[in-house]
Amino acid sequence: MQGWVTLALLLSLGVKRSLAQNGLGEPRGLTLNPDLPAQTLSLAWQSDSTLFDLEIFHTEFMNVVLNATVEVQADPVTGLHSWTWHSPLPLECTSHSVRIRARNQQSVSQWSPLQTIPGWDIPEKSYMFPEDKMIPVGSNMTFCCIVNEKEDFKEIKYGRQEMKATRLSRRSYAITVTNQPASDNTGTNVICSSQKFQMLTGTVVFVGYPPGDEGLVCETRDLASAECSWKKGRDTHLRIKQSLTNYTLNGRDCLEANERKTWCSSKMWEENWTLEARNPLGTVQLTDSAQLTDRVHLLAPVNVAAVKVEAWSATLQWSWSVAAYKKLEMVCQLRLFAHELSSTRNYDGPGLSSVVLEGLWPDVDYTVTLRCGSKHSFWKWGDESAPYRIHTKMDRPDALDVWMWMDSSNTGHVFWKPLSVRKSHGALNGYEVSQSSAEEDGRNTVSLPPGNFSYPILLNNSSDVTVAVAARNPAGLSQPSTVTTPAYRADSQLSVSELLGTNGSFVLSWEPNVSASSGYVVEWFPTGCTGLCPIDWKKLPESDRSFTVNSVYTTTACSLCAPLLISDSLVAGVRYTVSVYSLYTSAPTLLQRWQGYSQEMIPSQSVSELSLNQTGSDVLLSWKATEMKQQRGFIRGYTIYLASAAHLDLIANITDPAVQSYRVKGLTLSSYKFVVKAYTSAGEDAGATVAIKMEMDTADMLFVGILVPLGIMFCCIILFSIFFYKKREWVKKAFYPEIPGPKVSGDWSSPRGPLDVKPSPHSLVHIVKNPEWDFTKEGLFPVPEEEEESENDNMEVDTDSDEPALLRYYNQVVGDGSHSNQVSDSSASSTASMGSTQTEITYAGIQSPSSSQGAYSGGGYRPQMQSVTGPAEPQIEFEADFQDDGLNAGYKPQCSWQLDSPEAENFSGSLGSPTSVTSSQFLIPESSEEKPQPSNTWFHNFLSGKS
Amino acid sequence: MAGRSANGRHGLRGHAGRTAALARLLHKDCIQLLELYRNSESLPSSPVDGDYLVSIPPLVPQLSDEEKISILHAALKECLRLLEDVITREDAEFSDEDSEYKRKRKTVRDRLGHLLASTEQLLVDGQKFEAKVKEELDGQAASGSFGLKMWIVRVLQDLVHWTGQTSDTLHSMPAEMEKAPKTMSRRTRRGAGKIRK
C-alpha cells in the first residue's frame, strides 16, 4: 500500500517537473473589473508569458461563453497583462467566471483559479437589463429578465412582439433582438411577464439615428456678427431629453439650436465655421468658409416715406437700422404695385437711402416695397420693407380719339372714345365740344358731362363742319381733337363688297391712297343701325395698308367704353359695315366699304310668309327671306324638304338666295308637308313648314265620282240582263217551276158527307200572307244543281202522281191524319211541293199540330229532319225547336210557325175541326186563272219570256 | 330656480348633483387617459402590480357622507399632485410633441381641479383630512425610464380608482343628506380623529 502511494507521488512530481521544465508559469493575480453600462469586463493578471488561453463561463450553468487564445503584452510599467472583453449580454444578467492560462505553442500552464463577478440574479428581486440603452437603428441587442424567487417566468415582449427566451441561470432569461427598428417617442418597451403578472419588470431601449444635419451657411446681418443656419437632416427618433442633439459652433455651445431652430449666432465673423451636431449615437460636423463681404444679408429698410410726390414721379426715402450700411455699396430693388400690375426697378449706390421714382402715372395709387443687397459679391436680397402707399397727383387728360359718323347727308354724330385711367390722368369732369365751319365765323362750344361720348351734328349747308372735342379733369383741359365731317355715302351709292370673317375677325386691305397724308380710319358698325350706333373705329398711320378687326382688339380698346357707343366685341352673327377712310387736312374720304360677318351663324328665324298654291298636280311654294337681323349670315340659298313622319326628304336645293319660290310637280292626291330652310355658311335654320292636302279639279271629280259608277252600273245591268235572258229557262225552273193546277173530278167531294164550310174567323189566306213566307222575299236564292234536279225529280213525281191520289191525300189528312203511313206520304208530298207558294200554303194547312203531336208523342219517326230542300229560315227554325225539345222530341214541325203567327192560338183551336178541313179545301184553286198573283209578276213574265 | 337657491337646501342639492356629474365625467376621462397611455406605450391592459399610491382611511359605513367626501377630496388632492408630477416629469424627460394623450392629460388635470373645487363646497366645515402617498416618484424613477412609465401607469390607475370612488359616493348620497346639519357626530369624529391633522 505504501508502495502505491509512493508511486503516485513520484508520478505527480514528474508531471510538475515536466511543466516546470516548459517554463510556463500559471498566471497570477487575475482580477476582473466589470463596466456594467459598457458591458465590458477588464481582465488583469501577471505572467511572464505573452500568449494566454481565456475561458469565460456563465457561472451557474458553467456555459462557456468565451474560449479564446490571445496574445497580451505586459505593461512595461506595471508588468500587468490587461485584456478587455465586450459581453454581448449585460453583465448583470448572471454571474460570470473567468480563468486563464499561459500558452507557449503546444505547452500550456495550469489554469488560474476561477474568478467570478456576481450577477443580479442573486438578490431576490426582479430586474431587466440593459436599462435605457440608446443604440443605432439596425443594431442587435440581448435583453435579460431576472425573475424573483416567487415568480415563474412566462415571456419577454419587445414592444408588442413576443420573443423567444433562453435561460441563463435559474432565475435569468434572455432574448436577442436583431436589426432593431427606430423607436417611438418614448422608446421601445421590453416587458418581462411572469405567470402571475403581465408586467413583472421591464426596460426601455431607445433606437435611433445619429444626427443628420447638413448645409451649414453663415452670413452677416450687421457686417460684424455671424448667423449660421443649417438644414435639419434625418429624424434621429431620439425624443428623450438626454438624447437630443447638441450643437457647437466653432467649439462653442449653441444653446439656441434645437430640434426646430436650426441656426446659431456668433458675435464675431470668422472665415471658417464648423458646426458639430452630437447625440448619444454619433456626431456630424458641418463646415462653411467665406469672407464677410461675401455673405452680407441686409436687414429691411426702415422709415420708408415719399418726400415729394408729383404727377409723373415721386421721391422715396428710407433709413437703415445698422450704421455700417451707410458705407456699403448696395443695390436696392423697388417693387411697384398698381392696378394689380407690378414692376420692379433697381437702384444702386453707397448706403442708398433715397431714390426718385420716374415714369409714374398721374392719379394712380402705388404700393412700394423695398429690399437691398450688397452690390459687390451679391449674396442675397435683404429683408423687404413694409409696403408703403403713394398716390400721384393729377394731370391734364390726353387728347381724345374722335370720329364723326354721318347717318345721312346732313346729320351725323361725333363720337369719342372714353379715356382710360392711364389717359384721363384723373377723374374727368366732362367734355367740351366746339363746332366750326368755313362759312361761319367763331366756334360754338358746348360742355357735356363725363358720361357723354357723342354729340349730334346737323349740317345746315353744304360746307364741311369741323368739330373739336376736349376732355376736362381737375388738372385742366386736354388738347382738343378735331374731326371734319366726311361726305355721306349711302350703301346704295357704293359697290359694297362682301367681307368674309376669319376666325371671328375681319382682315382688311386696301389700295394706298396718295391723299391720305394723315393716315386712315377704319370704321365698323352693325349694318342697318341708325342714330346712336355702336360705332367703332381705328386710326392708322398712312403707312398701313391693312388692318385686322377682331374682338380682341375691340375688347382691349374698349374695356371702359360705354356699351351704347362702342361695341364690346365683334358679335358673331351680326352683319357689320366696315369702311376705310383716308385722312388728310380736309374731310375724310371714303375709300372702300364692305359688309360681312365676323362669324356666320345659322339664321335665328325661318323664312317668313311661306305659302303654297296648288295648280292641278303641282304645288307652288313661295316665301320671303327673314330680316337681316335674323339672318346672322349671308343667305346662301334654300333647301326644300318633303316631310314624312320620320325624316325629311330633300327635294330641292336652291342655291340662288334671290329665288324665293319653287314648284313641286306631279303630286298625287294625298297630304303633303313641305319644309323650307334657309342656309348660311354655318348651316340651315330650323325650317318653316307648310302642309297641303291635294284635291281634284271639278271636272275630274264629276267624271270620277258620277259617270264612272254609273257606267259600271249600266254595264252590270246589261250583263245581268243578257245572262238571265240566256238562262231564262233555267231561272224559271229554279225559281218559278210550273205547278200543275188541280184537276177537280167528280170524286173530289168528300164521300163521307157534305162539307159544311164555315170559314174560320181567321182566313187561311191571311195566314198564307204571313210576310215570313212571302215568296217574293224568300224565293230568290241560288239553288244547287243537285237540289234543283232533286226538286225537279220530286216535282216530276208529284206531277206524275194521280190527281185522285192527291185529293185523297187531302181528304185523308183531314179525315184521318193519325196514320203513320199517311204521314209519310204527306211528308213526301210536302217535300215535293216546297217550291211553290201554293204548295206551301197547302202544307201549312195539312200540318196540324194536333195530328203531329198525336203521331210523335212517342218519339218515333221524324221526317222533317231529313229534309234539305226547304227554305233556309224554316229549316233553321225547325232545328232550333228540335234541339230545344230535347229528349221528349216529338215531331213538332209547326210549333214555331204557330208561335210566329199572332192568331196561332185561335187557329190551332180550329185545327182538326171540320172547319179545318174546309179551309184546306179552300186552298185548292179551281182554275189557273184563280191562282193568286204574286207581287213579282213582271219578273215572272220576264223569266217566262212574256212581254 | 332663484327661489330654490335662496333656501339653501335645493341649491346644495343642485351643486352636489353637478359635482357628481363632474366626477362621473372625470372618471370616464381618467379611464380614457389610462387607455391612451397604455396604447401609446404598448403596455398590457392588466393593472400594474402594487397597491394604490394614494391611501386613505377605510370608508367604513359609520362615516357620514360628508366625511366620506372629505376623505375622498383629500385623496383626489393627492392625485392631482401626482398628476402634475407626471406632467412635469414627462415633459422633462420626453419631447413635448402634441398627442391625443397629452391633450387628454390636460383635460383630466383641469377637470380634476374643478372637481376638487366643487367637492370642497360639500365638505364639513372645519374638517380636514389628509391622504398619504405610499411611493413617491423619485423612488420609482430610479429604475430608469421603465420605472417612470410604471409609476405613471400607477398614477393613472389611482386617478381612475379615486375618481370612480368619488363619483360613486356622490351619486349614492341620499337627498336628505344635504338636509342634515353640517356637523359630525361625536362617534364619527372620534373614528376620524386618527387621521385628522
Short mmCIF file of C-alpha atoms in Angstrom, two decimals, chain A residues 144-391:
data_model
loop_
_atom_site.label_atom_id
_atom_site.label_comp_id
_atom_site.label_asym_id
_atom_site.label_seq_id
_atom_site.Cartn_x
_atom_site.Cartn_y
_atom_site.Cartn_z
CA CYS A 144 -32.31 39.63 -19.91
CA CYS A 145 -35.02 39.34 -17.33
CA ILE A 146 -34.31 38.26 -13.79
CA VAL A 147 -37.39 36.99 -12.07
CA ASN A 148 -37.60 36.96 -8.32
CA GLU A 149 -37.76 33.82 -6.37
CA LYS A 150 -41.52 33.52 -6.12
CA GLU A 151 -42.31 34.06 -9.77
CA ASP A 152 -42.41 31.75 -12.70
CA PHE A 153 -41.09 33.24 -15.91
CA LYS A 154 -43.62 33.48 -18.72
CA GLU A 155 -42.34 35.57 -21.63
CA ILE A 156 -40.49 38.66 -22.79
CA LYS A 157 -42.09 41.07 -25.25
CA TYR A 158 -40.15 43.51 -27.37
CA GLY A 159 -42.73 46.21 -27.96
CA ARG A 160 -45.77 44.16 -28.90
CA GLN A 161 -43.68 41.28 -30.24
CA GLU A 162 -43.25 38.17 -28.18
CA MET A 163 -39.63 36.92 -28.28
CA LYS A 164 -38.06 33.53 -27.77
CA ALA A 165 -36.17 33.47 -24.49
CA THR A 166 -33.17 31.38 -23.41
CA ARG A 167 -32.38 30.57 -19.83
CA LEU A 168 -29.12 31.90 -18.50
CA SER A 169 -29.47 30.77 -14.93
CA ARG A 170 -32.09 29.59 -12.55
CA ARG A 171 -33.74 32.99 -12.45
CA SER A 172 -32.34 34.74 -15.51
CA TYR A 173 -33.77 34.59 -19.05
CA ALA A 174 -32.54 36.39 -22.18
CA ILE A 175 -33.78 37.38 -25.62
CA THR A 176 -31.76 38.69 -28.53
CA VAL A 177 -33.33 41.25 -30.83
CA THR A 178 -31.70 41.76 -34.19
CA ASN A 179 -31.96 44.65 -36.62
CA GLN A 180 -33.96 46.83 -34.29
CA PRO A 181 -36.21 49.46 -35.87
CA ALA A 182 -36.38 53.09 -34.79
CA SER A 183 -38.24 53.68 -31.57
CA ASP A 184 -41.31 55.76 -30.95
CA ASN A 185 -41.26 58.94 -28.95
CA THR A 186 -40.59 57.42 -25.56
CA GLY A 187 -38.50 54.46 -26.61
CA THR A 188 -39.31 50.81 -27.11
CA ASN A 189 -40.54 48.95 -24.06
CA VAL A 190 -39.24 45.45 -23.38
CA ILE A 191 -41.53 43.82 -20.87
CA CYS A 192 -40.95 40.66 -18.89
CA SER A 193 -44.03 38.91 -17.58
CA SER A 194 -44.50 36.08 -15.19
CA GLN A 195 -47.31 33.65 -14.87
CA LYS A 196 -48.80 35.91 -12.26
CA PHE A 197 -48.12 39.38 -13.57
CA GLN A 198 -48.27 40.65 -17.10
CA MET A 199 -45.71 43.31 -16.24
CA LEU A 200 -43.28 41.79 -13.84
CA THR A 201 -40.50 44.08 -14.89
CA GLY A 202 -39.23 45.77 -17.99
CA THR A 203 -36.82 48.14 -19.57
CA VAL A 204 -36.74 50.72 -22.32
CA VAL A 205 -34.43 50.83 -25.30
CA PHE A 206 -34.05 53.91 -27.48
CA VAL A 207 -33.27 53.03 -31.06
CA GLY A 208 -32.49 55.91 -33.38
CA TYR A 209 -30.02 57.57 -35.69
CA PRO A 210 -27.05 59.81 -35.21
CA PRO A 211 -27.58 63.46 -36.26
CA GLY A 212 -28.23 64.03 -39.95
CA ASP A 213 -27.91 67.81 -40.18
CA GLU A 214 -26.41 69.31 -43.33
CA GLY A 215 -25.87 72.51 -45.30
CA LEU A 216 -24.22 74.93 -42.91
CA VAL A 217 -24.32 78.51 -44.19
CA CYS A 218 -23.08 81.54 -42.29
CA GLU A 219 -23.87 85.14 -43.14
CA THR A 220 -23.81 88.52 -41.52
CA ARG A 221 -26.69 90.90 -40.95
CA ASP A 222 -24.78 93.77 -39.38
CA LEU A 223 -21.41 93.46 -41.13
CA ALA A 224 -19.84 92.26 -37.88
CA SER A 225 -21.52 89.24 -36.31
CA ALA A 226 -22.41 85.93 -37.91
CA GLU A 227 -25.56 83.89 -38.12
CA CYS A 228 -25.15 80.32 -39.18
CA SER A 229 -28.01 78.13 -40.24
CA TRP A 230 -28.33 74.61 -41.48
CA LYS A 231 -30.94 72.16 -42.55
CA LYS A 232 -32.28 69.53 -40.29
CA GLY A 233 -31.50 66.14 -41.63
CA ARG A 234 -32.97 62.78 -40.90
CA ASP A 235 -35.08 62.41 -37.77
CA THR A 236 -33.00 60.86 -35.02
CA HIS A 237 -36.06 59.29 -33.37
CA LEU A 238 -34.50 60.07 -30.02
CA ARG A 239 -37.01 62.06 -28.04
CA ILE A 240 -35.83 61.86 -24.51
CA LYS A 241 -34.13 64.99 -23.43
CA GLN A 242 -30.81 63.38 -22.65
CA SER A 243 -30.57 62.02 -26.16
CA LEU A 244 -31.41 65.21 -28.02
CA THR A 245 -28.83 66.55 -30.40
CA ASN A 246 -26.40 69.12 -29.02
CA TYR A 247 -24.75 71.67 -31.26
CA THR A 248 -21.46 73.52 -31.05
CA LEU A 249 -20.30 76.21 -33.44
CA ASN A 250 -16.55 76.53 -33.67
CA GLY A 251 -16.36 74.73 -30.35
CA ARG A 252 -18.84 76.99 -28.57
CA ASP A 253 -22.12 75.60 -27.38
CA CYS A 254 -25.02 76.67 -29.46
CA LEU A 255 -27.75 76.68 -26.90
CA GLU A 256 -30.41 78.29 -29.05
CA ALA A 257 -30.35 75.46 -31.52
CA ASN A 258 -32.66 72.54 -31.00
CA GLU A 259 -34.83 70.20 -32.95
CA ARG A 260 -36.76 73.07 -34.51
CA LYS A 261 -34.35 76.01 -34.51
CA THR A 262 -31.51 75.27 -36.82
CA TRP A 263 -29.46 78.37 -36.53
CA CYS A 264 -26.73 79.66 -34.31
CA SER A 265 -25.11 83.05 -33.94
CA SER A 266 -21.65 84.29 -33.25
CA LYS A 267 -20.68 87.78 -32.20
CA MET A 268 -17.68 87.91 -34.46
CA TRP A 269 -17.29 86.89 -38.02
CA GLU A 270 -14.82 84.08 -38.58
CA GLU A 271 -13.92 82.98 -42.01
CA ASN A 272 -14.12 79.29 -41.18
CA TRP A 273 -17.07 77.78 -39.41
CA THR A 274 -17.56 74.32 -38.01
CA LEU A 275 -20.80 73.09 -36.61
CA GLU A 276 -20.78 69.87 -34.65
CA ALA A 277 -24.03 68.08 -34.03
CA ARG A 278 -23.85 65.32 -31.46
CA ASN A 279 -26.23 62.86 -29.88
CA PRO A 280 -25.58 59.63 -27.99
CA LEU A 281 -25.45 57.73 -31.23
CA GLY A 282 -22.99 59.84 -33.13
CA THR A 283 -21.58 63.14 -34.26
CA VAL A 284 -21.69 65.06 -37.52
CA GLN A 285 -19.54 68.03 -38.47
CA LEU A 286 -20.58 70.71 -40.93
CA THR A 287 -18.22 73.37 -42.21
CA ASP A 288 -18.51 76.66 -44.06
CA SER A 289 -15.94 79.17 -45.16
CA ALA A 290 -16.49 82.68 -46.56
CA GLN A 291 -15.43 86.30 -46.35
CA LEU A 292 -17.74 88.63 -44.51
CA THR A 293 -18.37 90.81 -47.54
CA ASP A 294 -19.46 87.78 -49.48
CA ARG A 295 -22.19 86.97 -47.04
CA VAL A 296 -24.00 90.22 -46.47
CA HIS A 297 -27.68 89.77 -45.85
CA LEU A 298 -29.08 93.22 -45.26
CA LEU A 299 -31.88 93.98 -42.88
CA ALA A 300 -35.02 95.64 -44.16
CA PRO A 301 -35.00 99.42 -44.76
CA VAL A 302 -36.98 101.29 -42.12
CA ASN A 303 -38.94 104.53 -42.13
CA VAL A 304 -39.75 104.37 -45.82
CA ALA A 305 -41.56 107.55 -46.93
CA ALA A 306 -42.29 109.57 -50.06
CA VAL A 307 -40.96 113.05 -49.57
CA LYS A 308 -42.05 114.53 -52.89
CA VAL A 309 -44.91 113.24 -54.96
CA GLU A 310 -45.70 114.65 -58.43
CA ALA A 311 -48.00 113.53 -61.21
CA TRP A 312 -45.35 111.57 -63.03
CA SER A 313 -42.71 110.98 -60.33
CA ALA A 314 -42.07 110.65 -56.62
CA THR A 315 -39.07 110.75 -54.31
CA LEU A 316 -38.74 107.92 -51.80
CA GLN A 317 -36.58 107.99 -48.71
CA TRP A 318 -35.73 105.46 -46.02
CA SER A 319 -33.18 104.79 -43.32
CA TRP A 320 -31.11 101.87 -42.04
CA SER A 321 -31.06 100.41 -38.59
CA VAL A 322 -27.38 99.45 -38.95
CA ALA A 323 -24.95 102.31 -39.21
CA ALA A 324 -22.40 100.20 -41.04
CA TYR A 325 -24.72 100.01 -44.02
CA LYS A 326 -24.07 103.66 -44.85
CA LYS A 327 -20.75 102.84 -46.40
CA LEU A 328 -21.80 99.66 -48.07
CA GLU A 329 -22.09 99.71 -51.83
CA MET A 330 -25.54 98.33 -52.23
CA VAL A 331 -28.22 97.69 -54.80
CA CYS A 332 -31.87 98.22 -53.96
CA GLN A 333 -34.92 96.87 -55.68
CA LEU A 334 -38.24 98.71 -55.61
CA ARG A 335 -41.36 96.85 -56.42
CA LEU A 336 -44.31 98.94 -57.55
CA PHE A 337 -47.81 97.57 -57.42
CA ALA A 338 -50.64 99.43 -59.17
CA HIS A 339 -53.93 98.10 -60.50
CA GLU A 340 -52.82 94.54 -59.83
CA LEU A 341 -49.80 95.08 -62.03
CA SER A 342 -46.32 95.14 -60.65
CA SER A 343 -42.98 96.36 -61.86
CA THR A 344 -39.52 96.31 -60.36
CA ARG A 345 -36.81 98.93 -60.55
CA ASN A 346 -33.24 98.63 -59.33
CA TYR A 347 -31.15 101.43 -57.91
CA ASP A 348 -27.63 101.27 -56.56
CA GLY A 349 -25.23 103.41 -54.61
CA PRO A 350 -23.30 103.51 -51.36
CA GLY A 351 -25.56 103.41 -48.35
CA LEU A 352 -28.58 104.05 -50.60
CA SER A 353 -31.34 105.78 -48.68
CA SER A 354 -33.43 107.63 -51.28
CA VAL A 355 -34.45 107.27 -54.91
CA VAL A 356 -36.56 109.22 -57.39
CA LEU A 357 -39.26 107.12 -58.95
CA GLU A 358 -39.75 108.25 -62.56
CA GLY A 359 -42.33 107.16 -65.05
CA LEU A 360 -45.25 107.05 -62.70
CA TRP A 361 -48.76 107.72 -63.92
CA PRO A 362 -50.86 110.58 -62.63
CA ASP A 363 -53.65 109.93 -60.16
CA VAL A 364 -52.61 106.36 -59.51
CA ASP A 365 -52.26 104.51 -56.23
CA TYR A 366 -48.91 102.81 -55.95
CA THR A 367 -47.70 100.44 -53.28
CA VAL A 368 -43.95 100.31 -52.89
CA THR A 369 -41.76 97.72 -51.22
CA LEU A 370 -38.00 97.93 -51.00
CA ARG A 371 -35.19 95.49 -50.43
CA CYS A 372 -31.46 95.83 -50.81
CA GLY A 373 -28.33 93.76 -51.07
CA SER A 374 -24.60 94.16 -51.28
CA LYS A 375 -23.68 95.31 -54.74
CA HIS A 376 -20.29 93.67 -54.76
CA SER A 377 -20.30 89.93 -54.18
CA PHE A 378 -24.05 89.99 -54.11
CA TRP A 379 -25.18 87.27 -51.73
CA LYS A 380 -28.93 87.58 -51.48
CA TRP A 381 -31.63 90.19 -51.24
CA GLY A 382 -32.13 91.53 -47.78
CA ASP A 383 -35.38 91.61 -45.90
CA GLU A 384 -38.18 93.51 -47.60
CA SER A 385 -39.56 96.70 -46.15
CA ALA A 386 -43.16 97.11 -45.15
CA PRO A 387 -45.41 98.22 -48.04
CA TYR A 388 -45.68 101.97 -48.50
CA ARG A 389 -48.50 103.67 -50.40
CA ILE A 390 -48.02 106.56 -52.83
CA HIS A 391 -50.78 108.41 -54.68
#
